[in-house]
Amino acid sequence: MNFIRTEIEGVYLIEPNVLHDDRGEFFRTYDEKLFFDMGFKKKFVQHNHSNNFRKGTWRGFHYQLPPYAETKLIQCVSGKVYDVVLDIRKGSGTFLQWRGFELSALNKLQVIIPEGCAHGFLTMEDDAVLVYHHTQFYNKEAEAGIRFDDPMIKFKMAAEMNKISIRDQSYTFLQPDFKGIDL
């Protein structure tokens, strides 16, 4: 596995070493020792699966407030998505910056998203499926989000969005005095 640093501290793309033969392919999606050596020392306690029927579906930006802030490991196992990380950590050098990555079943990339970053994705194909691994259990009272069109983050969709939940549309804009979440 290759850990590729991104412009946002603590966010890595993970590229697997794929073994090919006449039967197909094999690759690791997680190796506790390798992750530990990269500084990732928490355990994954919850695994989620997201089926997305239509191209152009937006989900995000989601995060959990401390003390339930979580690290996520995201992989697209069918189709293709534009996966986005938004840094909302108080005092971070990349505060309110975002980066997007193409994750697909074909490229097999994963992204690790640290605590204090919000996550969203846009489906680039019908029937896109993501698998999430979380270091915290979901807590409804700690659930929070940021609108994709918030003027403070200047997010640009990678393609046309045509489906978004009422919840994701209803997040309020960040206030000008927003300084981030304190971990």
PDB file of N, CA, C and O in Angstrom, residues 101-151:
ATOM      1  N   PHE A 101     -11.096  14.192  -4.872  1.00  0.00           N
ATOM      2  CA  PHE A 101     -10.361  13.051  -5.416  1.00  0.00           C
ATOM      3  C   PHE A 101     -11.323  12.133  -6.139  1.00  0.00           C
ATOM      4  O   PHE A 101     -12.416  11.854  -5.651  1.00  0.00           O
ATOM      5  N   GLU A 102     -10.909  11.622  -7.294  1.00  0.00           N
ATOM      6  CA  GLU A 102     -11.718  10.624  -7.982  1.00  0.00           C
ATOM      7  C   GLU A 102     -11.431   9.263  -7.358  1.00  0.00           C
ATOM      8  O   GLU A 102     -10.295   8.794  -7.373  1.00  0.00           O
ATOM      9  N   LEU A 103     -12.457   8.673  -6.794  1.00  0.00           N
ATOM     10  CA  LEU A 103     -12.375   7.312  -6.280  1.00  0.00           C
ATOM     11  C   LEU A 103     -13.263   6.449  -7.151  1.00  0.00           C
ATOM     12  O   LEU A 103     -14.387   6.828  -7.474  1.00  0.00           O
ATOM     13  N   SER A 104     -12.754   5.281  -7.530  1.00  0.00           N
ATOM     14  CA  SER A 104     -13.552   4.407  -8.383  1.00  0.00           C
ATOM     15  C   SER A 104     -13.192   2.951  -8.130  1.00  0.00           C
ATOM     16  O   SER A 104     -12.139   2.641  -7.578  1.00  0.00           O
ATOM     17  N   ALA A 105     -14.081   2.098  -8.571  1.00  0.00           N
ATOM     18  CA  ALA A 105     -13.785   0.662  -8.505  1.00  0.00           C
ATOM     19  C   ALA A 105     -12.578   0.352  -9.384  1.00  0.00           C
ATOM     20  O   ALA A 105     -11.786  -0.542  -9.068  1.00  0.00           O
ATOM     21  N   LEU A 106     -12.401   1.108 -10.440  1.00  0.00           N
ATOM     22  CA  LEU A 106     -11.286   0.871 -11.360  1.00  0.00           C
ATOM     23  C   LEU A 106      -9.938   1.282 -10.760  1.00  0.00           C
ATOM     24  O   LEU A 106      -8.982   0.515 -10.800  1.00  0.00           O
ATOM     25  N   ASN A 107      -9.857   2.493 -10.168  1.00  0.00           N
ATOM     26  CA  ASN A 107      -8.546   2.927  -9.650  1.00  0.00           C
ATOM     27  C   ASN A 107      -8.253   2.400  -8.236  1.00  0.00           C
ATOM     28  O   ASN A 107      -7.121   2.471  -7.788  1.00  0.00           O
ATOM     29  N   LYS A 108      -9.272   1.923  -7.527  1.00  0.00           N
ATOM     30  CA  LYS A 108      -9.118   1.258  -6.225  1.00  0.00           C
ATOM     31  C   LYS A 108      -8.523   2.151  -5.136  1.00  0.00           C
ATOM     32  O   LYS A 108      -8.105   1.677  -4.089  1.00  0.00           O
ATOM     33  N   LEU A 109      -8.475   3.460  -5.373  1.00  0.00           N
ATOM     34  CA  LEU A 109      -7.937   4.377  -4.373  1.00  0.00           C
ATOM     35  C   LEU A 109      -8.881   4.481  -3.180  1.00  0.00           C
ATOM     36  O   LEU A 109     -10.097   4.336  -3.313  1.00  0.00           O
ATOM     37  N   GLN A 110      -8.292   4.754  -2.035  1.00  0.00           N
ATOM     38  CA  GLN A 110      -9.051   5.054  -0.827  1.00  0.00           C
ATOM     39  C   GLN A 110      -8.580   6.422  -0.341  1.00  0.00           C
ATOM     40  O   GLN A 110      -7.501   6.872  -0.708  1.00  0.00           O
ATOM     41  N   VAL A 111      -9.383   7.055   0.495  1.00  0.00           N
ATOM     42  CA  VAL A 111      -8.967   8.300   1.122  1.00  0.00           C
ATOM     43  C   VAL A 111      -9.205   8.176   2.620  1.00  0.00           C
ATOM     44  O   VAL A 111     -10.227   7.625   3.054  1.00  0.00           O
ATOM     45  N   ILE A 112      -8.220   8.628   3.401  1.00  0.00           N
ATOM     46  CA  ILE A 112      -8.382   8.659   4.846  1.00  0.00           C
ATOM     47  C   ILE A 112      -8.614  10.111   5.241  1.00  0.00           C
ATOM     48  O   ILE A 112      -7.868  11.006   4.817  1.00  0.00           O
ATOM     49  N   ILE A 113      -9.680  10.324   5.989  1.00  0.00           N
ATOM     50  CA  ILE A 113     -10.135  11.660   6.357  1.00  0.00           C
ATOM     51  C   ILE A 113     -10.049  11.790   7.873  1.00  0.00           C
ATOM     52  O   ILE A 113     -10.739  11.070   8.597  1.00  0.00           O
ATOM     53  N   PRO A 114      -9.203  12.691   8.373  1.00  0.00           N
ATOM     54  CA  PRO A 114      -9.019  12.792   9.820  1.00  0.00           C
ATOM     55  C   PRO A 114     -10.160  13.510  10.531  1.00  0.00           C
ATOM     56  O   PRO A 114     -10.972  14.198   9.900  1.00  0.00           O
ATOM     57  N   GLU A 115     -10.184  13.343  11.837  1.00  0.00           N
ATOM     58  CA  GLU A 115     -11.130  14.074  12.678  1.00  0.00           C
ATOM     59  C   GLU A 115     -11.015  15.564  12.372  1.00  0.00           C
ATOM     60  O   GLU A 115      -9.930  16.071  12.132  1.00  0.00           O
ATOM     61  N   GLY A 116     -12.152  16.242  12.376  1.00  0.00           N
ATOM     62  CA  GLY A 116     -12.145  17.676  12.133  1.00  0.00           C
ATOM     63  C   GLY A 116     -12.245  18.058  10.676  1.00  0.00           C
ATOM     64  O   GLY A 116     -12.153  19.235  10.335  1.00  0.00           O
ATOM     65  N   CYS A 117     -12.431  17.084   9.826  1.00  0.00           N
ATOM     66  CA  CYS A 117     -12.671  17.357   8.411  1.00  0.00           C
ATOM     67  C   CYS A 117     -14.065  16.866   8.056  1.00  0.00           C
ATOM     68  O   CYS A 117     -14.503  15.811   8.515  1.00  0.00           O
ATOM     69  N   ALA A 118     -14.768  17.662   7.252  1.00  0.00           N
ATOM     70  CA  ALA A 118     -16.080  17.261   6.757  1.00  0.00           C
ATOM     71  C   ALA A 118     -15.889  16.502   5.446  1.00  0.00           C
ATOM     72  O   ALA A 118     -14.899  16.695   4.735  1.00  0.00           O
ATOM     73  N   HIS A 119     -16.860  15.645   5.130  1.00  0.00           N
ATOM     74  CA  HIS A 119     -16.753  14.772   3.966  1.00  0.00           C
ATOM     75  C   HIS A 119     -18.017  14.864   3.120  1.00  0.00           C
ATOM     76  O   HIS A 119     -19.129  14.948   3.639  1.00  0.00           O
ATOM     77  N   GLY A 120     -17.817  14.837   1.816  1.00  0.00           N
ATOM     78  CA  GLY A 120     -18.928  14.774   0.886  1.00  0.00           C
ATOM     79  C   GLY A 120     -18.487  14.079  -0.387  1.00  0.00           C
ATOM     80  O   GLY A 120     -17.296  13.891  -0.619  1.00  0.00           O
ATOM     81  N   PHE A 121     -19.460  13.689  -1.200  1.00  0.00           N
ATOM     82  CA  PHE A 121     -19.103  13.117  -2.501  1.00  0.00           C
ATOM     83  C   PHE A 121     -20.226  13.324  -3.493  1.00  0.00           C
ATOM     84  O   PHE A 121     -21.397  13.458  -3.130  1.00  0.00           O
ATOM     85  N   LEU A 122     -19.836  13.371  -4.761  1.00  0.00           N
ATOM     86  CA  LEU A 122     -20.741  13.472  -5.891  1.00  0.00           C
ATOM     87  C   LEU A 122     -20.565  12.219  -6.733  1.00  0.00           C
ATOM     88  O   LEU A 122     -19.439  11.884  -7.115  1.00  0.00           O
ATOM     89  N   THR A 123     -21.672  11.533  -7.019  1.00  0.00           N
ATOM     90  CA  THR A 123     -21.568  10.339  -7.852  1.00  0.00           C
ATOM     91  C   THR A 123     -21.339  10.750  -9.309  1.00  0.00           C
ATOM     92  O   THR A 123     -21.997  11.643  -9.822  1.00  0.00           O
ATOM     93  N   MET A 124     -20.388  10.088  -9.925  1.00  0.00           N
ATOM     94  CA  MET A 124     -20.035  10.383 -11.313  1.00  0.00           C
ATOM     95  C   MET A 124     -20.608   9.342 -12.278  1.00  0.00           C
ATOM     96  O   MET A 124     -20.487   9.490 -13.484  1.00  0.00           O
ATOM     97  N   GLU A 125     -21.194   8.289 -11.716  1.00  0.00           N
ATOM     98  CA  GLU A 125     -21.829   7.226 -12.503  1.00  0.00           C
ATOM     99  C   GLU A 125     -23.040   6.718 -11.726  1.00  0.00           C
ATOM    100  O   GLU A 125     -23.095   6.845 -10.496  1.00  0.00           O
ATOM    101  N   ASP A 126     -23.981   6.121 -12.443  1.00  0.00           N
ATOM    102  CA  ASP A 126     -25.084   5.416 -11.780  1.00  0.00           C
ATOM    103  C   ASP A 126     -24.520   4.256 -10.965  1.00  0.00           C
ATOM    104  O   ASP A 126     -23.460   3.702 -11.297  1.00  0.00           O
ATOM    105  N   ASP A 127     -25.229   3.885  -9.928  1.00  0.00           N
ATOM    106  CA  ASP A 127     -24.897   2.714  -9.105  1.00  0.00           C
ATOM    107  C   ASP A 127     -23.493   2.781  -8.500  1.00  0.00           C
ATOM    108  O   ASP A 127     -22.757   1.799  -8.501  1.00  0.00           O
ATOM    109  N   ALA A 128     -23.159   3.931  -7.962  1.00  0.00           N
ATOM    110  CA  ALA A 128     -21.876   4.087  -7.260  1.00  0.00           C
ATOM    111  C   ALA A 128     -22.056   3.590  -5.822  1.00  0.00           C
ATOM    112  O   ALA A 128     -23.026   3.926  -5.150  1.00  0.00           O
ATOM    113  N   VAL A 129     -21.114   2.788  -5.377  1.00  0.00           N
ATOM    114  CA  VAL A 129     -21.178   2.199  -4.032  1.00  0.00           C
ATOM    115  C   VAL A 129     -19.906   2.539  -3.279  1.00  0.00           C
ATOM    116  O   VAL A 129     -18.804   2.325  -3.793  1.00  0.00           O
ATOM    117  N   LEU A 130     -20.081   3.063  -2.057  1.00  0.00           N
ATOM    118  CA  LEU A 130     -18.945   3.382  -1.194  1.00  0.00           C
ATOM    119  C   LEU A 130     -19.004   2.546   0.068  1.00  0.00           C
ATOM    120  O   LEU A 130     -20.085   2.231   0.567  1.00  0.00           O
ATOM    121  N   VAL A 131     -17.827   2.234   0.579  1.00  0.00           N
ATOM    122  CA  VAL A 131     -17.678   1.567   1.870  1.00  0.00           C
ATOM    123  C   VAL A 131     -16.914   2.527   2.773  1.00  0.00           C
ATOM    124  O   VAL A 131     -15.879   3.068   2.373  1.00  0.00           O
ATOM    125  N   TYR A 132     -17.454   2.752   3.965  1.00  0.00           N
ATOM    126  CA  TYR A 132     -16.859   3.663   4.942  1.00  0.00           C
ATOM    127  C   TYR A 132     -16.418   2.858   6.153  1.00  0.00           C
ATOM    128  O   TYR A 132     -17.147   1.986   6.613  1.00  0.00           O
ATOM    129  N   HIS A 133     -15.300   3.236   6.734  1.00  0.00           N
ATOM    130  CA  HIS A 133     -14.850   2.700   8.016  1.00  0.00           C
ATOM    131  C   HIS A 133     -14.690   3.898   8.944  1.00  0.00           C
ATOM    132  O   HIS A 133     -14.077   4.902   8.566  1.00  0.00           O
ATOM    133  N   HIS A 134     -15.236   3.804  10.159  1.00  0.00           N
ATOM    134  CA  HIS A 134     -15.267   4.931  11.098  1.00  0.00           C
ATOM    135  C   HIS A 134     -14.576   4.556  12.405  1.00  0.00           C
ATOM    136  O   HIS A 134     -14.697   3.423  12.869  1.00  0.00           O
ATOM    137  N   THR A 135     -13.939   5.555  13.029  1.00  0.00           N
ATOM    138  CA  THR A 135     -13.299   5.335  14.329  1.00  0.00           C
ATOM    139  C   THR A 135     -14.221   5.687  15.493  1.00  0.00           C
ATOM    140  O   THR A 135     -13.827   5.534  16.645  1.00  0.00           O
ATOM    141  N   GLN A 136     -15.417   6.162  15.203  1.00  0.00           N
ATOM    142  CA  GLN A 136     -16.417   6.450  16.239  1.00  0.00           C
ATOM    143  C   GLN A 136     -17.754   5.868  15.792  1.00  0.00           C
ATOM    144  O   GLN A 136     -18.030   5.774  14.594  1.00  0.00           O
ATOM    145  N   PHE A 137     -18.571   5.521  16.769  1.00  0.00           N
ATOM    146  CA  PHE A 137     -19.925   5.117  16.463  1.00  0.00           C
ATOM    147  C   PHE A 137     -20.737   6.360  16.101  1.00  0.00           C
ATOM    148  O   PHE A 137     -20.510   7.443  16.631  1.00  0.00           O
ATOM    149  N   TYR A 138     -21.679   6.198  15.196  1.00  0.00           N
ATOM    150  CA  TYR A 138     -22.555   7.306  14.816  1.00  0.00           C
ATOM    151  C   TYR A 138     -23.325   7.788  16.039  1.00  0.00           C
ATOM    152  O   TYR A 138     -23.852   6.993  16.825  1.00  0.00           O
ATOM    153  N   ASN A 139     -23.409   9.113  16.194  1.00  0.00           N
ATOM    154  CA  ASN A 139     -24.147   9.718  17.285  1.00  0.00           C
ATOM    155  C   ASN A 139     -25.013  10.827  16.693  1.00  0.00           C
ATOM    156  O   ASN A 139     -24.486  11.844  16.230  1.00  0.00           O
ATOM    157  N   LYS A 140     -26.322  10.618  16.678  1.00  0.00           N
ATOM    158  CA  LYS A 140     -27.248  11.563  16.042  1.00  0.00           C
ATOM    159  C   LYS A 140     -27.116  12.972  16.617  1.00  0.00           C
ATOM    160  O   LYS A 140     -27.178  13.950  15.885  1.00  0.00           O
ATOM    161  N   GLU A 141     -26.907  13.088  17.926  1.00  0.00           N
ATOM    162  CA  GLU A 141     -26.793  14.408  18.546  1.00  0.00           C
ATOM    163  C   GLU A 141     -25.512  15.142  18.136  1.00  0.00           C
ATOM    164  O   GLU A 141     -25.421  16.359  18.252  1.00  0.00           O
ATOM    165  N   ALA A 142     -24.509  14.409  17.678  1.00  0.00           N
ATOM    166  CA  ALA A 142     -23.241  15.013  17.264  1.00  0.00           C
ATOM    167  C   ALA A 142     -23.185  15.258  15.756  1.00  0.00           C
ATOM    168  O   ALA A 142     -22.207  15.812  15.250  1.00  0.00           O
ATOM    169  N   GLU A 143     -24.219  14.866  15.035  1.00  0.00           N
ATOM    170  CA  GLU A 143     -24.263  15.010  13.583  1.00  0.00           C
ATOM    171  C   GLU A 143     -24.289  16.487  13.189  1.00  0.00           C
ATOM    172  O   GLU A 143     -25.011  17.286  13.781  1.00  0.00           O
ATOM    173  N   ALA A 144     -23.485  16.839  12.204  1.00  0.00           N
ATOM    174  CA  ALA A 144     -23.440  18.220  11.719  1.00  0.00           C
ATOM    175  C   ALA A 144     -23.100  18.213  10.232  1.00  0.00           C
ATOM    176  O   ALA A 144     -22.669  17.197   9.686  1.00  0.00           O
ATOM    177  N   GLY A 145     -23.301  19.364   9.607  1.00  0.00           N
ATOM    178  CA  GLY A 145     -22.997  19.462   8.189  1.00  0.00           C
ATOM    179  C   GLY A 145     -22.833  20.891   7.731  1.00  0.00           C
ATOM    180  O   GLY A 145     -23.195  21.839   8.425  1.00  0.00           O
ATOM    181  N   ILE A 146     -22.284  21.009   6.554  1.00  0.00           N
ATOM    182  CA  ILE A 146     -22.042  22.301   5.910  1.00  0.00           C
ATOM    183  C   ILE A 146     -22.594  22.214   4.492  1.00  0.00           C
ATOM    184  O   ILE A 146     -22.393  21.218   3.795  1.00  0.00           O
ATOM    185  N   ARG A 147     -23.274  23.263   4.079  1.00  0.00           N
ATOM    186  CA  ARG A 147     -23.830  23.276   2.725  1.00  0.00           C
ATOM    187  C   ARG A 147     -22.734  23.340   1.678  1.00  0.00           C
ATOM    188  O   ARG A 147     -21.745  24.053   1.833  1.00  0.00           O
ATOM    189  N   PHE A 148     -22.941  22.612   0.599  1.00  0.00           N
ATOM    190  CA  PHE A 148     -21.965  22.573  -0.495  1.00  0.00           C
ATOM    191  C   PHE A 148     -21.791  23.941  -1.138  1.00  0.00           C
ATOM    192  O   PHE A 148     -20.729  24.248  -1.679  1.00  0.00           O
ATOM    193  N   ASP A 149     -22.819  24.784  -1.076  1.00  0.00           N
ATOM    194  CA  ASP A 149     -22.766  26.095  -1.731  1.00  0.00           C
ATOM    195  C   ASP A 149     -22.478  27.232  -0.752  1.00  0.00           C
ATOM    196  O   ASP A 149     -22.713  28.392  -1.062  1.00  0.00           O
ATOM    197  N   ASP A 150     -21.917  26.896   0.402  1.00  0.00           N
ATOM    198  CA  ASP A 150     -21.574  27.917   1.379  1.00  0.00           C
ATOM    199  C   ASP A 150     -20.515  28.843   0.774  1.00  0.00           C
ATOM    200  O   ASP A 150     -19.466  28.379   0.315  1.00  0.00           O
ATOM    201  N   PRO A 151     -20.761  30.149   0.745  1.00  0.00           N
ATOM    202  CA  PRO A 151     -19.808  31.067   0.113  1.00  0.00           C
ATOM    203  C   PRO A 151     -18.436  31.108   0.783  1.00  0.00           C
ATOM    204  O   PRO A 151     -17.444  31.459   0.131  1.00  0.00           O
TER     205      PRO A 151
END
